[in-house]
Coordinates of C-alpha atoms and ligand atoms in Angstrom, one line a residue:
X1 CA -18.1 8.0 -10.4
X2 CA -16.3 6.0 -8.1
X3 CA -14.5 7.6 -5.6
X4 CA -11.0 6.7 -5.2
X5 CA -8.2 7.0 -2.4
X6 CA -4.8 6.7 -4.3
X7 CA -1.8 5.2 -2.5
X8 CA 1.4 5.6 -4.6
X9 CA 4.9 6.0 -5.0
X10 CA 4.3 9.2 -8.1
X11 CA 6.6 7.6 -10.6
X12 CA 5.7 7.6 -14.4
X13 CA 3.6 5.1 -14.8
X14 CA 1.8 6.5 -11.5
X15 CA 1.7 9.9 -13.0
X16 CA -0.2 8.3 -16.2
X17 CA -2.7 6.6 -14.0
X18 CA -3.3 9.9 -12.1
X19 CA -3.6 11.0 -15.7
X20 CA -6.2 8.8 -16.7
X21 CA -8.3 9.3 -13.9
X22 CA -8.7 12.9 -14.6
X23 CA -9.4 12.4 -18.3
X24 CA -12.3 9.7 -16.9
X25 CA -15.4 10.7 -15.6
X26 CA -15.8 7.3 -13.9
X27 CA -13.2 8.2 -11.9
X28 CA -13.1 10.8 -9.4
X29 CA -10.0 11.4 -6.8
X30 CA -10.7 12.1 -3.7
X31 CA -7.5 11.6 -2.2
X32 CA -3.8 11.1 -3.0
X33 CA -1.3 9.6 -0.1
X34 CA 2.5 10.0 -1.5
X35 CA 5.0 7.4 -0.2
X36 CA 8.5 6.5 -0.8
X37 CA 8.9 4.0 -3.9
X38 CA 10.0 4.9 -6.8
X39 CA 11.6 8.2 -5.3
X40 CA 11.5 9.6 -2.6
X41 CA 8.0 10.8 -0.8
X42 CA 9.5 14.5 -1.0
X43 CA 9.5 14.1 -4.7
X44 CA 6.6 12.0 -4.7
X45 CA 4.6 14.7 -3.3
X46 CA 6.3 17.5 -6.0
X47 CA 5.2 15.5 -8.7
X48 CA 1.7 15.5 -7.9
X49 CA 2.0 19.0 -7.2
X50 CA 3.1 19.4 -10.7
X51 CA 0.4 16.8 -11.9
X52 CA -2.1 19.0 -10.9
X53 CA -0.8 22.3 -11.8
X54 CA -1.1 21.0 -15.6
X55 CA -5.1 21.0 -15.2
X56 CA -6.6 24.7 -14.2
X57 CA -9.9 22.5 -13.4
X58 CA -11.5 23.3 -10.1
X59 CA -12.0 19.9 -9.1
X60 CA -8.7 18.5 -8.9
X61 CA -7.9 21.6 -7.1
X62 CA -10.0 19.5 -4.2
X63 CA -7.8 16.6 -3.8
X64 CA -6.4 16.4 -0.9
X65 CA -2.7 15.7 -1.0
X66 CA -1.4 13.7 2.0
X67 CA 2.2 12.9 2.7
X68 CA 3.0 9.3 3.4
X69 CA 5.8 6.7 4.7
X70 CA 9.0 8.1 3.9
X71 CA 10.9 4.3 4.8
X72 CA 9.5 0.9 4.5
X73 CA 8.6 -1.1 8.1
X74 CA 11.7 -2.8 7.3
X75 CA 13.2 0.0 8.6
X76 CA 16.0 0.0 6.1
X77 CA 16.5 3.1 3.8
X78 CA 15.0 3.0 0.5
X79 CA 16.2 2.3 -2.5
X80 CA 15.2 4.6 -5.7
X81 CA 15.0 4.0 -9.2
X82 CA 15.8 6.9 -11.0
X83 CA 17.2 4.8 -14.0
X84 CA 13.7 3.8 -14.5
X85 CA 11.7 6.8 -13.3
X86 CA 14.2 9.8 -13.6
X87 CA 15.9 11.5 -11.2
X88 CA 12.6 13.1 -9.6
X89 CA 10.3 10.2 -10.8
X90 CA 8.8 11.8 -13.8
X91 CA 11.4 11.1 -16.4
X92 CA 13.4 14.1 -17.8
X93 CA 10.8 16.4 -16.0
X94 CA 12.7 18.7 -13.0
X95 CA 9.0 19.8 -11.3
X96 CA 9.3 22.8 -8.8
X97 CA 10.5 21.8 -5.7
X98 CA 8.8 25.0 -4.0
X99 CA 5.6 23.8 -4.8
X100 CA 4.4 22.3 -1.6
X101 CA 1.5 24.2 -0.6
X102 CA -1.8 22.1 -0.6
X103 CA 0.2 19.2 0.8
X104 CA -1.0 17.6 4.2
X105 CA 1.6 16.5 6.7
X106 CA -1.6 14.9 8.7
X107 CA -1.7 11.4 8.2
X108 CA -4.9 11.2 10.2
X109 CA -6.5 13.3 7.3
X110 CA -6.7 9.6 5.8
X111 CA -8.8 8.6 8.5
X112 CA -11.2 11.7 7.7
X113 CA -11.5 10.8 4.0
X114 CA -12.4 6.9 4.8
X115 CA -14.6 8.1 7.1
X116 CA -16.5 10.7 4.9
X117 CA -16.6 7.7 1.9
X118 CA -16.6 4.5 4.3
X119 CA -18.4 1.9 1.8
X120 CA -18.8 4.2 -0.9
X121 CA -14.7 4.8 -1.2
X122 CA -12.1 2.3 -3.2
X123 CA -8.7 2.2 -2.1
X124 CA -6.2 2.0 -5.1
X125 CA -2.3 1.2 -4.0
X126 CA -0.1 1.7 -6.7
X127 CA 2.8 2.0 -4.1
X128 CA 4.7 0.1 -1.7
X129 CA 2.4 -0.6 1.0
X130 CA 3.8 1.3 4.2
X131 CA 1.1 3.8 4.4
X132 CA -1.6 1.6 3.6
X133 CA -0.7 -0.9 6.0
X134 CA -0.2 1.7 9.0
X135 CA -3.7 2.1 8.0
X136 CA -4.4 -1.1 9.7
X137 CA -2.0 -1.4 12.3
X138 CA -3.8 1.9 13.4
X139 CA -7.2 1.5 12.6
X140 CA -8.6 -1.8 12.0
X141 CA -12.4 -1.1 12.3
X142 CA -12.2 1.8 9.7
X143 CA -10.5 -0.1 7.2
X144 CA -13.1 -3.1 6.8
X145 CA -15.7 -0.1 6.5
X146 CA -13.6 0.7 3.0
X147 CA -15.6 -1.1 -0.1
X148 CA -13.0 -2.4 -2.2
X149 CA -9.2 -2.7 -2.7
X150 CA -6.8 -2.8 -5.7
X151 CA -3.4 -3.3 -5.0
X152 CA -0.7 -3.4 -7.9
X153 CA 1.5 -5.9 -6.8
X154 CA 3.1 -9.1 -6.7
X155 CA 3.9 -12.0 -9.5
X156 CA 3.2 -15.5 -9.6
X157 CA 4.8 -18.2 -11.5
X158 CA 6.4 -15.3 -13.8
X159 CA 9.7 -13.5 -12.9
X160 CA 9.9 -10.7 -10.9
X161 CA 10.7 -7.4 -11.8
X162 CA 13.4 -6.8 -8.9
X163 CA 14.4 -9.9 -8.3
X164 CA 13.6 -13.6 -10.0
X165 CA 10.7 -13.8 -7.8
X166 CA 10.0 -10.4 -6.4
X167 CA 8.1 -7.3 -7.7
X168 CA 8.8 -3.6 -6.5
X169 CA 5.9 -2.9 -5.0
X170 CA 6.0 -6.3 -2.1
X171 CA 9.5 -6.2 -2.5
X172 CA 10.2 -2.3 -1.1
X173 CA 8.2 -3.3 1.5
X174 CA 7.4 -7.2 2.7
X175 CA 6.5 -6.5 6.3
X176 CA 3.8 -4.1 4.7
X177 CA 2.2 -6.0 2.0
X178 CA 2.1 -9.1 4.3
X179 CA 0.4 -6.9 7.1
X180 CA -2.4 -5.5 4.4
X181 CA -2.8 -9.0 2.8
X182 CA -3.2 -10.6 5.8
X183 CA -5.7 -8.0 6.8
X184 CA -7.7 -6.8 4.4
X185 CA -10.7 -8.3 2.6
X186 CA -12.4 -7.5 -0.9
X187 CA -8.9 -7.2 -2.4
X188 CA -8.0 -7.1 -5.7
X189 CA -4.3 -7.8 -7.0
X190 CA -3.0 -6.7 -10.1
X191 CA 0.0 -8.3 -10.2
X192 CA 2.9 -8.5 -13.3
X193 CA 1.0 -11.7 -14.7
X194 CA -1.6 -8.8 -16.2
X195 CA 0.7 -5.6 -15.9
X196 CA 4.0 -6.9 -18.3
X197 CA 1.0 -7.1 -20.9
X198 CA -0.5 -3.8 -20.7
X199 CA 2.2 -2.3 -23.0
X200 CA 2.0 1.4 -24.3
X201 CA 3.8 1.4 -27.8
X202 CA 5.8 3.9 -29.0
X203 CA 3.0 4.3 -32.3
X204 CA 0.1 4.4 -29.0
X205 CA 2.6 7.0 -27.2
X206 CA 2.8 8.8 -30.8
X207 CA -1.2 8.9 -31.1
X208 CA -1.8 10.2 -28.0
X209 CA 0.9 12.8 -28.5
X210 CA -1.2 14.3 -32.0
X211 CA -4.3 14.1 -31.0
X212 CA -4.7 14.4 -27.5
X213 CA -3.5 17.7 -25.5
X214 CA -1.4 15.9 -22.9
X215 CA 2.0 16.9 -23.7
X216 CA 3.6 15.0 -20.8
X217 CA 2.4 11.7 -21.5
X218 CA 5.3 11.4 -24.4
X219 CA 7.6 12.7 -22.2
X220 CA 7.1 10.6 -19.6
X221 CA 6.5 7.2 -21.5
X222 CA 9.6 7.9 -24.0
X223 CA 11.8 8.3 -21.0
X224 CA 10.4 4.9 -19.3
X225 CA 10.6 3.3 -23.1
X226 CA 13.9 4.0 -23.1
X227 CA 14.7 2.0 -19.7
X228 CA 12.7 -1.3 -21.0
X229 CA 14.2 -0.6 -24.8
X230 CA 17.8 -0.9 -23.6
X231 CA 17.3 -4.2 -21.6
X232 CA 15.0 -6.0 -24.0
X233 CA 15.5 -4.6 -27.7
X234 CA 12.2 -6.8 -28.5
X235 CA 9.7 -5.2 -25.9
X236 CA 6.9 -3.5 -27.8
X237 CA 6.5 -1.2 -25.8
X238 CA 6.5 -0.2 -21.5
X239 CA 4.0 -1.9 -19.0
X240 CA 1.8 0.4 -17.7
X241 CA 1.6 -1.3 -14.2
X242 CA -0.5 1.2 -12.4
X243 CA -2.8 2.8 -15.1
X244 CA -4.0 -1.4 -15.5
X245 CA -4.6 -1.5 -11.6
X246 CA -6.8 1.8 -11.8
X247 CA -8.8 0.8 -14.8
X248 CA -9.7 -2.8 -13.3
X249 CA -11.8 -0.8 -10.4
X250 CA -14.8 -0.3 -12.8
X251 CA -13.7 -2.3 -16.0
X252 CA -13.6 -5.8 -14.3
X253 CA -14.6 -7.4 -17.7
X254 CA -10.9 -7.3 -19.0
X255 CA -9.6 -9.4 -16.4
X256 CA -10.0 -13.2 -15.5
X257 CA -9.7 -13.9 -12.1
X258 CA -8.5 -16.6 -9.4
X259 CA -9.6 -16.4 -5.4
X260 CA -6.4 -17.9 -3.8
X261 CA -4.7 -17.8 -0.3
X262 CA -1.5 -15.2 -0.7
X263 CA 1.8 -15.4 1.4
X264 CA 4.3 -12.9 1.4
X265 CA 8.2 -13.9 1.6
X266 CA 8.9 -11.4 4.4
X267 CA 12.7 -11.9 4.3
X268 CA 14.6 -8.9 4.5
X269 CA 17.3 -10.3 1.9
X270 CA 17.9 -12.3 -0.8
X271 CA 16.1 -13.2 -3.7
X272 CA 12.8 -14.0 -2.0
X273 CA 12.9 -10.7 -0.3
X274 CA 8.9 -9.9 -0.8
X275 CA 7.9 -13.0 -3.2
X276 CA 4.1 -13.6 -3.5
X277 CA 3.1 -17.3 -3.3
X278 CA -0.5 -18.3 -3.9
X279 CA -1.9 -21.6 -3.3
X280 CA -3.1 -22.9 -7.0
X281 CA -4.2 -26.7 -5.6
X282 CA -7.3 -27.7 -5.9
X283 CA -7.2 -28.8 -1.8
X284 CA -4.5 -25.8 -1.5
X285 CA -5.2 -23.6 1.8
X286 CA -1.5 -22.6 2.0
X287 CA -0.7 -25.0 4.6
X288 CA -3.8 -23.8 7.6
X289 CA -5.1 -25.9 9.8
X290 CA -8.4 -27.9 8.5
X291 CA -10.5 -25.9 10.5
X292 CA -8.7 -22.3 10.2
X293 CA -10.5 -19.8 8.4
X294 CA -8.4 -19.0 5.0
X295 CA -8.4 -15.4 3.4
X296 CA -8.1 -15.4 -0.1
X297 CA -7.8 -12.6 -2.3
X298 CA -9.0 -11.9 -5.9
X299 CA -5.7 -12.1 -8.4
X300 CA -5.8 -11.1 -12.3
X301 CA -4.2 -13.8 -14.2
X302 CA -5.3 -13.1 -17.3
X303 CA -5.8 -9.8 -19.8
X304 CA -7.8 -8.8 -22.6
X305 CA -5.6 -6.8 -24.4
X306 CA -8.1 -5.2 -27.0
X307 CA -10.1 -4.0 -24.1
X308 CA -7.1 -2.4 -22.5
X309 CA -5.9 -0.7 -25.8
X310 CA -9.2 0.5 -26.7
X311 CA -10.4 1.7 -23.6
X312 CA -6.9 3.4 -22.7
X313 CA -6.8 4.8 -26.2
X314 CA -10.1 6.1 -25.8
X315 CA -9.4 8.3 -22.6
X316 CA -6.1 9.3 -23.2
X317 CA -6.5 10.7 -26.8
X318 CA -10.2 12.0 -26.1
X319 CA -10.8 9.9 -29.1
X320 CA -13.7 7.0 -29.7
X321 CA -11.9 3.6 -30.2
X322 CA -14.4 1.2 -31.1
Ligands
BDR401 C1 5.2 -1.0 -9.4 O1 7.0 -0.7 -9.0 C2 6.7 0.8 -9.2 O2 8.2 0.9 -9.8 C3 5.6 1.2 -10.4 O3 5.4 2.1 -10.3 C4 4.7 -0.3 -10.4 O4 3.7 0.9 -9.1 C5 5.4 -2.2 -10.7 O5 6.4 -3.1 -10.3
CA402 CA1 3.8 2.5 -8.5

């Protein structure tokens, strides 16, 4: 199984991604860093505890939960999105706020996890990039030992979901997004280009509810779909941004990729805050000097939906969908 250190802002699709990992023997989450984002860091931590409480199996108790960032590197107070993820980030569910045992407030515990697993470790970031960027600020050499990075974020030549051009994780902390993408190698970016195709329809959710044994899935995705349906009556279901990103770590055949240089607009205000720009011109090097080494990242632009559908449904309903 792939060893995964997950950085997230534990809203609805983050939670579905964690459930997918728990249901899937190929993924072993060894640590969970909870940041502000969809909701506050405190709510994100409580949500992880709540999800863990749904499973009574031993190996889940061993997952280390670490408190991450409370505000973005830009310094301003975060803007939460209760209308999408619910007041506490779990749709209508109000998790027990006292369930804070087993949470580490020691950010250095992240270092120990990375030192333990090194080039066996895959880091998956499905929230704002503030805590991950902090690791690059403090531990450059250590971060180079990590096998690979999978980042949910960005929108390339497609509309954003916060502004006309910007996606939520990069918009939430554009300084952090820039910092990670200008320092990390072996990065795969899973942008809105593919995550908005990774739709869970109400029929899929009802089937999982009938034959699976995770009633929280319907509770969460019905709430999530209500938001999207109110905005776009023609949408067929709700986008599972974070689930698709976690699936990408060992199911790369679901995607088509391009390796391109990426720039993040670090404006604090305005439509272009957090915009992700890639240079797709054959001679493109994002304006770097001729002799300058240009860092590129692997970006997913195409998704094989039937593969996503079959594999997601198989894991979440415990059935075989061939
Ligand atoms: C991303 O932003 C968050 O709201 C979701 O959980 C996902 O990680 C989508 O833009
Ligand atoms: Ca998220």
